[in-house]
Short mmCIF file of C-alpha atoms in Angstrom, two decimals:
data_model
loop_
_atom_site.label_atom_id
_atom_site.label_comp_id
_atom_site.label_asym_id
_atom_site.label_seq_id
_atom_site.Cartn_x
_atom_site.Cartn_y
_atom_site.Cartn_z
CA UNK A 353 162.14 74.96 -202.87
CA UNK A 354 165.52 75.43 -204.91
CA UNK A 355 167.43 75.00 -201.70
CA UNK A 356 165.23 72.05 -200.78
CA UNK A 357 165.83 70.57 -203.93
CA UNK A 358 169.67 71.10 -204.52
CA UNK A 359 170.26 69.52 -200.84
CA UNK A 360 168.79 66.38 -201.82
CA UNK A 361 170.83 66.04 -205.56
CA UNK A 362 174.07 67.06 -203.13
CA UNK A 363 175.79 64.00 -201.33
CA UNK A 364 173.69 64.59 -198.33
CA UNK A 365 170.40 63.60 -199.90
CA UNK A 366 171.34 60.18 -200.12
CA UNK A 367 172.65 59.87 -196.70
CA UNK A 368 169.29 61.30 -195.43
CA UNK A 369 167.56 58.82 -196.66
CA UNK A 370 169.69 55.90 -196.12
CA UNK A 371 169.44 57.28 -192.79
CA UNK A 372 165.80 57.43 -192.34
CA UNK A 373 165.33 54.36 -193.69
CA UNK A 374 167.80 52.51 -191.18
CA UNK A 375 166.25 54.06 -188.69
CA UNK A 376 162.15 53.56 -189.73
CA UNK A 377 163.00 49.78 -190.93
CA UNK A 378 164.05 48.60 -187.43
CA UNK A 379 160.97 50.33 -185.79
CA UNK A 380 158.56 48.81 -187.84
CA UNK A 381 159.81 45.51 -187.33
CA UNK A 382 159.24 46.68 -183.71
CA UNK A 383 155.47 47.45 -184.26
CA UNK A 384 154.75 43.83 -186.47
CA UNK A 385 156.61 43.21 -189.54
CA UNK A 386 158.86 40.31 -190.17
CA UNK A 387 161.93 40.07 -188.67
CA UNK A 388 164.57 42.01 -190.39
CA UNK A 389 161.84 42.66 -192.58
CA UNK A 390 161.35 46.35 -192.06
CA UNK A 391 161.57 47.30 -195.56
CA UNK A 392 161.55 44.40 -198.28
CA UNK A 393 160.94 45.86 -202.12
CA UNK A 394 160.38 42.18 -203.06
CA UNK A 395 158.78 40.22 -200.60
CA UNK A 396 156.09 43.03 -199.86
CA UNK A 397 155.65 42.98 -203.71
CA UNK A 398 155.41 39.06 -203.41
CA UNK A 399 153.07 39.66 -200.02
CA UNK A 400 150.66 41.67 -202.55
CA UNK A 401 150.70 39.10 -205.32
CA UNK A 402 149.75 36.90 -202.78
CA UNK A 403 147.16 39.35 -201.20
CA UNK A 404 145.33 39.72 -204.90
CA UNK A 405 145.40 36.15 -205.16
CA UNK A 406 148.19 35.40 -207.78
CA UNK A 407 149.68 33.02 -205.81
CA UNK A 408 148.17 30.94 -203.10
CA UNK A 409 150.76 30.60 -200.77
CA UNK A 410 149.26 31.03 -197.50
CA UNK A 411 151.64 32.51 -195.54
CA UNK A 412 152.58 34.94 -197.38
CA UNK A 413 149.72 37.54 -198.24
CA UNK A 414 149.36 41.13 -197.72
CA UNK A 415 148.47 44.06 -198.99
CA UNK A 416 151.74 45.96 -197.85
CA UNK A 417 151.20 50.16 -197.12
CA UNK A 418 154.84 50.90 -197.43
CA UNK A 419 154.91 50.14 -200.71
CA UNK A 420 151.84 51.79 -201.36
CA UNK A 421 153.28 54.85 -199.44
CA UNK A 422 156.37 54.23 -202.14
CA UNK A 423 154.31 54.62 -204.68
CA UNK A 424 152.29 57.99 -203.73
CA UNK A 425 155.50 59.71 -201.71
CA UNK A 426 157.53 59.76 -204.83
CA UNK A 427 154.20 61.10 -206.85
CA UNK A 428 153.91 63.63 -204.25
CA UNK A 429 157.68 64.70 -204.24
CA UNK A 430 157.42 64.63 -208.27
CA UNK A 431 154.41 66.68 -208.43
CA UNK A 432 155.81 69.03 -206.03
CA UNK A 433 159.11 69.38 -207.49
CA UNK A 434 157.55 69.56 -211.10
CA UNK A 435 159.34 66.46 -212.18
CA UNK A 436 156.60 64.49 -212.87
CA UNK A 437 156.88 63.30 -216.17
CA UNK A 438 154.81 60.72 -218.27
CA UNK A 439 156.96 58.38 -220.54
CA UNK A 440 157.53 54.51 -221.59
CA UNK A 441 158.30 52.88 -224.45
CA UNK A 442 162.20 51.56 -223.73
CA UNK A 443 162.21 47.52 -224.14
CA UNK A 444 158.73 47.12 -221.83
CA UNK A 445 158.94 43.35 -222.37
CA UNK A 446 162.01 42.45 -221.46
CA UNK A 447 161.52 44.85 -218.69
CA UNK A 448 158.83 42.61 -217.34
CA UNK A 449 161.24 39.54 -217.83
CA UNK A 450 163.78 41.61 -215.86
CA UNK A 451 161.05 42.17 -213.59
CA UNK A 452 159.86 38.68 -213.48
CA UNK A 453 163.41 36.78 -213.09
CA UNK A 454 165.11 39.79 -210.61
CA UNK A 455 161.92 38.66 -207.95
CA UNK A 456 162.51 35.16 -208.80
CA UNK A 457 166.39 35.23 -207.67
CA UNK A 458 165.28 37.82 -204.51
CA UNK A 459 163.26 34.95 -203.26
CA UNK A 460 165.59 31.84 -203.82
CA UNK A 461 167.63 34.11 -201.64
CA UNK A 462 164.78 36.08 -199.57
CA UNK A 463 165.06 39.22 -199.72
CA UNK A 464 165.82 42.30 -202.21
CA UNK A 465 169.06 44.13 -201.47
CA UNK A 466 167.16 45.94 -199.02
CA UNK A 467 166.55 43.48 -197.09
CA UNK A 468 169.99 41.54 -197.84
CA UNK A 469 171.34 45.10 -196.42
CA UNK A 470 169.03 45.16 -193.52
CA UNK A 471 169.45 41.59 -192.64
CA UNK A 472 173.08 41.74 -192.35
CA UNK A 473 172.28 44.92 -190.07
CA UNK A 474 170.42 42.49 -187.77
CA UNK A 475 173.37 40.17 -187.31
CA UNK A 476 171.92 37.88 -190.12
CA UNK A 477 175.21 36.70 -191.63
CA UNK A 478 173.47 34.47 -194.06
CA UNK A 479 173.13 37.99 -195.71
CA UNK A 480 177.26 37.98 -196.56
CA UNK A 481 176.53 35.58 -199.32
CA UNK A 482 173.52 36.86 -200.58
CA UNK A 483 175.44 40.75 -200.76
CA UNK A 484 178.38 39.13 -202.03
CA UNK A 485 175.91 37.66 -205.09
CA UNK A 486 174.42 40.89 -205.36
CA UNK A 487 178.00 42.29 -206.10
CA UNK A 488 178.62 39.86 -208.50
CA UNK A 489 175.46 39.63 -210.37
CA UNK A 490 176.39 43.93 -210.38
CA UNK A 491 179.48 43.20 -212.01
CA UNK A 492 178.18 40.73 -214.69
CA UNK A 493 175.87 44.36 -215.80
CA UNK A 494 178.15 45.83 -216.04
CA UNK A 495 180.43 43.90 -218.07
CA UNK A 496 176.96 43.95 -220.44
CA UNK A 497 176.10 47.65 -220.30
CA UNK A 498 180.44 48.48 -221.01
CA UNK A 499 179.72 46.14 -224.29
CA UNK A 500 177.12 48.20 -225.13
CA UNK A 501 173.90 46.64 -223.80
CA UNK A 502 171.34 49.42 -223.81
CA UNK A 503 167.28 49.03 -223.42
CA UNK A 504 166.79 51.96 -226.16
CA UNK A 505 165.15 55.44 -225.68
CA UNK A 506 162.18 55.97 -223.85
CA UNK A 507 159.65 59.02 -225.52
CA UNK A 508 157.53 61.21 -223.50
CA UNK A 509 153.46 59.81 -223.13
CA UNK A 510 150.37 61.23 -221.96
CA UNK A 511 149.47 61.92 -218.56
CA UNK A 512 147.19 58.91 -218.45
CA UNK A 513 150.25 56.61 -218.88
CA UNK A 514 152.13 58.25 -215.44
CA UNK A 515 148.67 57.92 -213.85
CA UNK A 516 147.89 54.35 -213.46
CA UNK A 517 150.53 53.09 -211.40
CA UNK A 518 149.57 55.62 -208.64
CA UNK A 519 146.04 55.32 -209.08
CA UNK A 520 146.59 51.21 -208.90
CA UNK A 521 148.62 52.33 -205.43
CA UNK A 522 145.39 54.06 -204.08
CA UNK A 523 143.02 51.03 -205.46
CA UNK A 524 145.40 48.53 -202.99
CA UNK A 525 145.06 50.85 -200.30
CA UNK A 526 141.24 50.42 -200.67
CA UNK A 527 141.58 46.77 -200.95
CA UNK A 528 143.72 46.65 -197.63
CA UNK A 529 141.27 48.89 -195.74
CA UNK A 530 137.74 47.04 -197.82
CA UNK A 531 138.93 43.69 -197.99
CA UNK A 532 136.67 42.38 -199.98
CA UNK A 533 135.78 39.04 -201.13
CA UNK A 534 134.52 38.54 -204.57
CA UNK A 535 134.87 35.03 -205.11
CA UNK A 536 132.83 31.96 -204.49
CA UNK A 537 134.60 28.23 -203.70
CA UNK A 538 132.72 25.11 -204.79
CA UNK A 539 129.98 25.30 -201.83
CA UNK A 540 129.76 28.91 -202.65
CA UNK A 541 130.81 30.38 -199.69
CA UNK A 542 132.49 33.70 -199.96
CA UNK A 543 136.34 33.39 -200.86
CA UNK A 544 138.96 35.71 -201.77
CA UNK A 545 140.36 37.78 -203.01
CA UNK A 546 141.40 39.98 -201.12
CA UNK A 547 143.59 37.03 -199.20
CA UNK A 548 145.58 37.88 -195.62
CA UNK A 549 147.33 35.48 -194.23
CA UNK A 550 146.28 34.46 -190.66
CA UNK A 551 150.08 32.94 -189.83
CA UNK A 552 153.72 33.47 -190.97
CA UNK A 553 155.66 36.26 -192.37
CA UNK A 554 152.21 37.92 -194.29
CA UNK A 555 150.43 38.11 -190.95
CA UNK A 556 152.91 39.95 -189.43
CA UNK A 557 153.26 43.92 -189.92
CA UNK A 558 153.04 47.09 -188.24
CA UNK A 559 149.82 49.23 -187.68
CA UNK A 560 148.36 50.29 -191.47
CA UNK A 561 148.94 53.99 -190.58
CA UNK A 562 153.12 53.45 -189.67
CA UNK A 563 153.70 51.25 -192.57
CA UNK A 564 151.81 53.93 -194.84
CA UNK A 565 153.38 57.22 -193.27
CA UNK A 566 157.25 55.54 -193.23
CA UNK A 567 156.73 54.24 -196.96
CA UNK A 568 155.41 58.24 -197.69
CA UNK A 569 158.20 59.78 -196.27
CA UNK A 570 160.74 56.96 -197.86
CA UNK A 571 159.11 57.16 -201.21
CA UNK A 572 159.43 60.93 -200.87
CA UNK A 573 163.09 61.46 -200.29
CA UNK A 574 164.06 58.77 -202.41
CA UNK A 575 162.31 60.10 -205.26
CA UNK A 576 164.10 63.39 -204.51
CA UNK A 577 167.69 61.92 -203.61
CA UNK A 578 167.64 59.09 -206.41
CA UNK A 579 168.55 56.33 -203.51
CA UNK A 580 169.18 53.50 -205.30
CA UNK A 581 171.10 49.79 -203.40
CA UNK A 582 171.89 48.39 -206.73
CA UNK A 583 173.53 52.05 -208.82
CA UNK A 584 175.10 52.45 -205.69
CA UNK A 585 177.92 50.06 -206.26
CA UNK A 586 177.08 50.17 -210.07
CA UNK A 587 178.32 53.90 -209.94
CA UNK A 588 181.14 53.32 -207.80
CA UNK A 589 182.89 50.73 -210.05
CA UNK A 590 181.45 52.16 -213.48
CA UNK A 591 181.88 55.67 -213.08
CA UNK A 592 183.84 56.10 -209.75
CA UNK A 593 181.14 58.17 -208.07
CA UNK A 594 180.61 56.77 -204.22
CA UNK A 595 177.16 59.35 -204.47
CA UNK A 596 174.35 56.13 -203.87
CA UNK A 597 176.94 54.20 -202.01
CA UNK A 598 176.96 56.62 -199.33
CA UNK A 599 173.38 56.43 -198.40
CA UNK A 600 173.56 52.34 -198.76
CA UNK A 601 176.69 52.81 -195.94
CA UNK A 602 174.38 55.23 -194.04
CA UNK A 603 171.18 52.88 -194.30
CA UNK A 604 173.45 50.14 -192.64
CA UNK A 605 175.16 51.77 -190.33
CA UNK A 606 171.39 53.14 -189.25
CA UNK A 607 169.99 50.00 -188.73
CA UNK A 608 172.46 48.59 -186.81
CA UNK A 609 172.80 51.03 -184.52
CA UNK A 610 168.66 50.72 -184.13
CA UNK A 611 168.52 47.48 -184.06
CA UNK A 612 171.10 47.49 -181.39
CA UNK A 613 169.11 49.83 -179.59
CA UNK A 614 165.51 48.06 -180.19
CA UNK A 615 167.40 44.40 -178.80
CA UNK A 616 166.86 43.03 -182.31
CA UNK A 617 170.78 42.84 -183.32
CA UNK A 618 171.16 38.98 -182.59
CA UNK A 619 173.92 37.93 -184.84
CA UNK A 620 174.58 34.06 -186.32
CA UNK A 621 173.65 31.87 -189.20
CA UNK A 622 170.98 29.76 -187.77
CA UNK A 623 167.38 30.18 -186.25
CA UNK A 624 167.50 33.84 -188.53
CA UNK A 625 164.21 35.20 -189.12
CA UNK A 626 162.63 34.27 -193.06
CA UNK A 627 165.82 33.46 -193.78
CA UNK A 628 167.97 29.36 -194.67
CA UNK A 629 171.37 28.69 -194.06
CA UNK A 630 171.91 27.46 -197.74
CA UNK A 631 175.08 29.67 -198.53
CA UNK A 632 175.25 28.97 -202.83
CA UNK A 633 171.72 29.59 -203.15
CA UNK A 634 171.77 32.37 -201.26
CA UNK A 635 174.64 33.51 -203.19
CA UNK A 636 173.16 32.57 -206.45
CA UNK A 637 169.57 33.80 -206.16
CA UNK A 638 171.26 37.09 -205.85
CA UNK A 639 173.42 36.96 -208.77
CA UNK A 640 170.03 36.73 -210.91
CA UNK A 641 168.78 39.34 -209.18
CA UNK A 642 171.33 41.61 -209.15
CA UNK A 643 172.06 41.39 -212.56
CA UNK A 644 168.06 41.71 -213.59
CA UNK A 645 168.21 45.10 -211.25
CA UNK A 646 171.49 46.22 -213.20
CA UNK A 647 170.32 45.60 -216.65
CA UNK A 648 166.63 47.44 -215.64
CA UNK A 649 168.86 50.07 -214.12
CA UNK A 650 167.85 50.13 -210.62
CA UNK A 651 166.95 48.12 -208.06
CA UNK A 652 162.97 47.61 -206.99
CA UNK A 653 163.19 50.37 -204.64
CA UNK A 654 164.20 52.98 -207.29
CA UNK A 655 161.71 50.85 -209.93
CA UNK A 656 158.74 51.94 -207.78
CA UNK A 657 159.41 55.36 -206.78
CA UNK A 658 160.26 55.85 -210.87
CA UNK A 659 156.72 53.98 -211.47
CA UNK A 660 155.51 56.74 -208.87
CA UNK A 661 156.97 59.62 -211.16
CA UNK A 662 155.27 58.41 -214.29
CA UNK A 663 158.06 56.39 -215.79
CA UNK A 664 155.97 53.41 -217.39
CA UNK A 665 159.21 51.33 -217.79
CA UNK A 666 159.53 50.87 -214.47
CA UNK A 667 156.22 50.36 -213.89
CA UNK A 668 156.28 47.27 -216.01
CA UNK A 669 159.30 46.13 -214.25
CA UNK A 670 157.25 46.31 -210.82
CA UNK A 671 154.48 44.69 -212.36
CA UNK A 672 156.92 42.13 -213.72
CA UNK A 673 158.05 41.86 -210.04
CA UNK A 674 154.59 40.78 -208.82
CA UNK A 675 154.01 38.30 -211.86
CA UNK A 676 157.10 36.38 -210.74
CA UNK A 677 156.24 36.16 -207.58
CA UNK A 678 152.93 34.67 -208.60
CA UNK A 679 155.04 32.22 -210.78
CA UNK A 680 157.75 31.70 -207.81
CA UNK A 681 155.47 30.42 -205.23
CA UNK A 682 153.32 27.94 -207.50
CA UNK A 683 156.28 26.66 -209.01
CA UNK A 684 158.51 25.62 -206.30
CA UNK A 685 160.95 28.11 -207.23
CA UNK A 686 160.86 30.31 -203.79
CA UNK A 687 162.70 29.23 -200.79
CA UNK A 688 161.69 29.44 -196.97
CA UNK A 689 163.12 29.08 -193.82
CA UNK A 690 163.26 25.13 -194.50
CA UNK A 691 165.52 25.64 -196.93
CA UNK A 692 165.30 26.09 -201.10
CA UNK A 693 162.96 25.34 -203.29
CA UNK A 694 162.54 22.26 -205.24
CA UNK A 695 163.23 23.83 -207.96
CA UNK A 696 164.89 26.90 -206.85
CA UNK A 697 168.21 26.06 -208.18
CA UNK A 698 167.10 25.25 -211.46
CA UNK A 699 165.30 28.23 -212.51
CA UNK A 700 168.72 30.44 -211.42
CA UNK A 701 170.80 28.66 -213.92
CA UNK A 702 167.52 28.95 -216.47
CA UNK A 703 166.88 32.63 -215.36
CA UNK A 704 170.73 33.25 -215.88
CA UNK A 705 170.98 31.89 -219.19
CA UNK A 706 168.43 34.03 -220.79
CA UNK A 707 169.18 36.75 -218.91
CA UNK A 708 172.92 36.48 -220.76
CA UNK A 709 171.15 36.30 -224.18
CA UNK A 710 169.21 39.67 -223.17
CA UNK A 711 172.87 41.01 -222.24
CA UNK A 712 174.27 40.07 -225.29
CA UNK A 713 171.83 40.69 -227.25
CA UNK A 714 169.91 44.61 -226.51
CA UNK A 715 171.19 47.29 -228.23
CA UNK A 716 169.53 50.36 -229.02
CA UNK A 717 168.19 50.12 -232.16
CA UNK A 718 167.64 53.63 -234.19
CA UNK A 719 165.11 54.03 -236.45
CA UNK A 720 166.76 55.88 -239.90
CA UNK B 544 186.32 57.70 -236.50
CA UNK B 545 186.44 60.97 -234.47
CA UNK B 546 185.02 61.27 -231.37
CA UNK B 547 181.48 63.29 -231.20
CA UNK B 548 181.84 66.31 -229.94
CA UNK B 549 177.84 66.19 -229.35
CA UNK B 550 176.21 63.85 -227.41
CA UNK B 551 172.20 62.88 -227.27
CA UNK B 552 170.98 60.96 -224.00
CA UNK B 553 167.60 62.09 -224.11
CA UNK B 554 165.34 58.98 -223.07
CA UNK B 555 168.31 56.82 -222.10
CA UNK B 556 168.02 55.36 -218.18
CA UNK B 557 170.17 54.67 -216.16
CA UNK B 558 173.01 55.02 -216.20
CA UNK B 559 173.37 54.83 -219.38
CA UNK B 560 173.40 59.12 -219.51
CA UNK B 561 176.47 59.26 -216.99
CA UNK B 562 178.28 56.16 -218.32
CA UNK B 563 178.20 57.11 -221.79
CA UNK B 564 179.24 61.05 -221.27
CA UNK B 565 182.04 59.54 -219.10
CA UNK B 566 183.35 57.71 -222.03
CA UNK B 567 183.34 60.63 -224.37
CA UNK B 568 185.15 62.85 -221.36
CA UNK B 569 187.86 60.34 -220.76
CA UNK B 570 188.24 59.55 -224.72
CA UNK B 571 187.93 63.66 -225.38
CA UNK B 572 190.84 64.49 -222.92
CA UNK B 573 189.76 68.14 -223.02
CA UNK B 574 187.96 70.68 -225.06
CA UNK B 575 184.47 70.52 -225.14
CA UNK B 576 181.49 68.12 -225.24
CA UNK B 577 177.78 69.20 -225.62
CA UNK B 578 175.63 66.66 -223.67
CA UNK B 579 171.65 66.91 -224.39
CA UNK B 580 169.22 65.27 -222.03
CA UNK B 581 165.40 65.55 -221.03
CA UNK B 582 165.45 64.44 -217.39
CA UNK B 583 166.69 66.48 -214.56
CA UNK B 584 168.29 63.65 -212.98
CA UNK B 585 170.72 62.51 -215.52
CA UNK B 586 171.34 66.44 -215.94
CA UNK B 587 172.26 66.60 -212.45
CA UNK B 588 174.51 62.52 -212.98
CA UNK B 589 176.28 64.10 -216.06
CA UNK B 590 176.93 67.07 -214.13
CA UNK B 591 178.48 64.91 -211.33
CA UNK B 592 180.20 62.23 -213.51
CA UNK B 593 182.12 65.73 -215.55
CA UNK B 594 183.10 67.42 -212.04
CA UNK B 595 184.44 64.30 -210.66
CA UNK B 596 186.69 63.99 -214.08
CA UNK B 597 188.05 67.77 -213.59
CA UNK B 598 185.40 69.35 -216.11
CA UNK B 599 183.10 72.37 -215.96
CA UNK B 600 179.67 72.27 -216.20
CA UNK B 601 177.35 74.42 -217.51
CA UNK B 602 173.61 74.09 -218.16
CA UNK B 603 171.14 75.94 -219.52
CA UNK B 604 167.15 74.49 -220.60
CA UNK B 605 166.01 74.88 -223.79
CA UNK B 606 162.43 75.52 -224.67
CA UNK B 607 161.32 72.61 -225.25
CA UNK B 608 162.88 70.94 -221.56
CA UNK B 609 166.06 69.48 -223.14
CA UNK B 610 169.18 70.53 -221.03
CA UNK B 611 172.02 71.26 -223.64
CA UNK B 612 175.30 70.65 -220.78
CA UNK B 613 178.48 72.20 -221.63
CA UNK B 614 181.18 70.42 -220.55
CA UNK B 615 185.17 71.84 -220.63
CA UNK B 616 188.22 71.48 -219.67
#
């Protein structure tokens, strides 16, 4: 177990799992999910919202395993590994802001920086100015966190509190396999939710059984090698350690190579799969979202293995995630392949703004 | 205002822990810094962030799960 363990804190662990994931992501686009969609923190996140019915966009619903398999790998790894640990209490509201406006910018540009990663690793060179964004909403953090921003302590909670994100990942899991259908519409036939979408992106995956067992092993040697795509260049520029960054250069080397291998490398701007050629917005949606991930301290891969661990904060941030998705597709503030939202562009600069008041503003307040 | 010599990161995220024991390394020079945290993870980012500056690390957990880190150089 010790050996186990101290492989996975050494430089290797995040390499492994860079490398598994560039390798799984590919393949599961392979077996059904969205092009260059292998892995996507936010849009499965959004996919779900949709799924539970908190937004009623109909292309875009399902209740996505891997994240599910997030979820319980990284409880798993925890438990094993006795780091399981209840706590919460560190800023949960603005978390869920952070939460809220970091899926909000992820879908003006489409993707988390998972996908941004994974889509450049498909030939997807819309992804340049989305990564280039992410950098630079990166940056902006941590101009905030060198002045001192700071969310304030978390304190240790009961077990119930580290419990109900994992036991809400096993009540999805029997909401994807039950689907049932609670509601009534006006003639009082038998509606939703549970909602799946018959066409576009949220009728496309991979078998329930591959999505769950690559999102279990994913969520369980990220939980153990702290992979993180938004610390990793965080950590290299704020503390000089290329530790995370590593396993983001092994994740993309990974997927290319598969890709290459599957026949799904096709590179170019147009005709990209859930993706718009609409380079500022692309560029901007990821500034919001990178800095939301940097000031939350991770990005929503690393939020819901933490939520999987018993760290409420991050939990909240997650949930956040799936509120703003909910708010991003009835408000005209998500793009699609067509192009941006109406009002896409707005709700960066908006999202931005009070995101720089929460910069300037945190600091962590001690009681005397 | 002296630097602290002692430094309390227990319940901080990230990276908040490494960042912040970074800044007391680089504005210690050398000697020694304390570093007290109560998750594994920063233990193992503090360790990191002090090896990568030229310090030594050495941990030991306290009763109560806290890791007191002893950093020199």
């Amino acid at each position: 177990m010790r050996a186990i363990s101290d492989f996975f804190i050494s430089r290797w662990g995040p390499i492994l799992t860079g490398l598994v994931v560039g390798i799984l992501a590919p393949i599961l686009v392979k077996f059904g999910n969205p092009g260059n969609m292998g892995i996507c923190v936010a849009c499965f996140n959004r996919d779900i919202a949709g799924a539970l019915g908190l937004h009623r966009a109909a292309t875009v619903q399902y209740i996505r395993p891997e994240i599910i398999g997030f979820v319980l790998g990284a409880l798993l790894a925890a438990l094993l590994f006795r780091e399981f640990k209840p706590r919460g209490g560190s800023s949960p509201l603005i978390r869920f802001l952070l939460g809220m406006f970091a899926m909000i910018g992820a879908l003006v540009f489409l993707g988390c920086p998972w996908r941004a990663y994974l889509r450049l690793a498909g030939g997807d060179w819309n992804a340049i100015a989305g990564i280039v964004g992410l950098f630079a909403g990166i940056g902006l953090g941590i101009v905030f966190l060198k002045r001192g921003f700071s969310l304030g302590r978390s304190r240790p909670a009961s077990p119930v509190v580290g419990w109900v994100m994992p036991i809400f990942a096993v009540l999805l899991l029997a909401l994807l396999v039950a689907a049932p259908l609670f509601g009534r519409d006006a003639e009082g036939k038998a509606i939703g939710p549970i909602f799946f979408s018959e066409k576009g992106p949220g009728s496309q995956h991979a078998p329930l059984l591959l999505s769950l067992g690559a999102g279990l092993v994913i969520g369980f040697l990220a939980q153990r090698s702290r992979f993180c795509t938004v610390g990793a260049l965080r950590d290299v520029v704020l503390l000089r350690d290329s530790h995370l960054f590593n396993g983001v250069l092994a994740l993309l080397v990974a997927a290319f190579l598969t890709n290459l291998a599957l026949g799904q490398f096709k590179p170019g701007f147009e005709g990209q799969p859930v993706a718009h050629t609409d380079a500022l917005w692309n560029f901007g949606g990821m500034v919001l979202a990178g800095l939301a991930f940097t000031l939350a301290g991770g990005c929503p891969g690393r939020q819901v293995f933490l939520s999987g661990e018993g760290d409420a904060d991050a939990a909240i941030f997650v949930l956040g995630m799936i509120v703003g998705a909910g708010v991003a597709h009835t408000y005209s503030l998500a793009s699609s392949p067509a192009g941006v939202g109406a009002n896409g562009p707005a709700i960066v600069l908006i999202g931005l703004v009070i995101l720089f008041i929460i910069g300037l503003t945190m600091r962590e307040v001690r009681s005397a | 205002m002296t630097e602290p010599k002692n430094l309390d990161v227990r319940g901080l995220s990230c990276p908040e822990p490494a960042m912040l024991t970074r800044e007391a390394l680089l504005a210690l020079g050398s000697g020694e810094l304390i570093v007290l945290t109560d998750s594994f993870t920063s233990r193992t980012n503090i360790e990191r962030t002090g090896k990568l500056t030229g310090w030594k690390a050495e941990t030991i957990q306290e009763a109560d799960g806290t890791y007191r880190i002893t950093l020199t150089k």
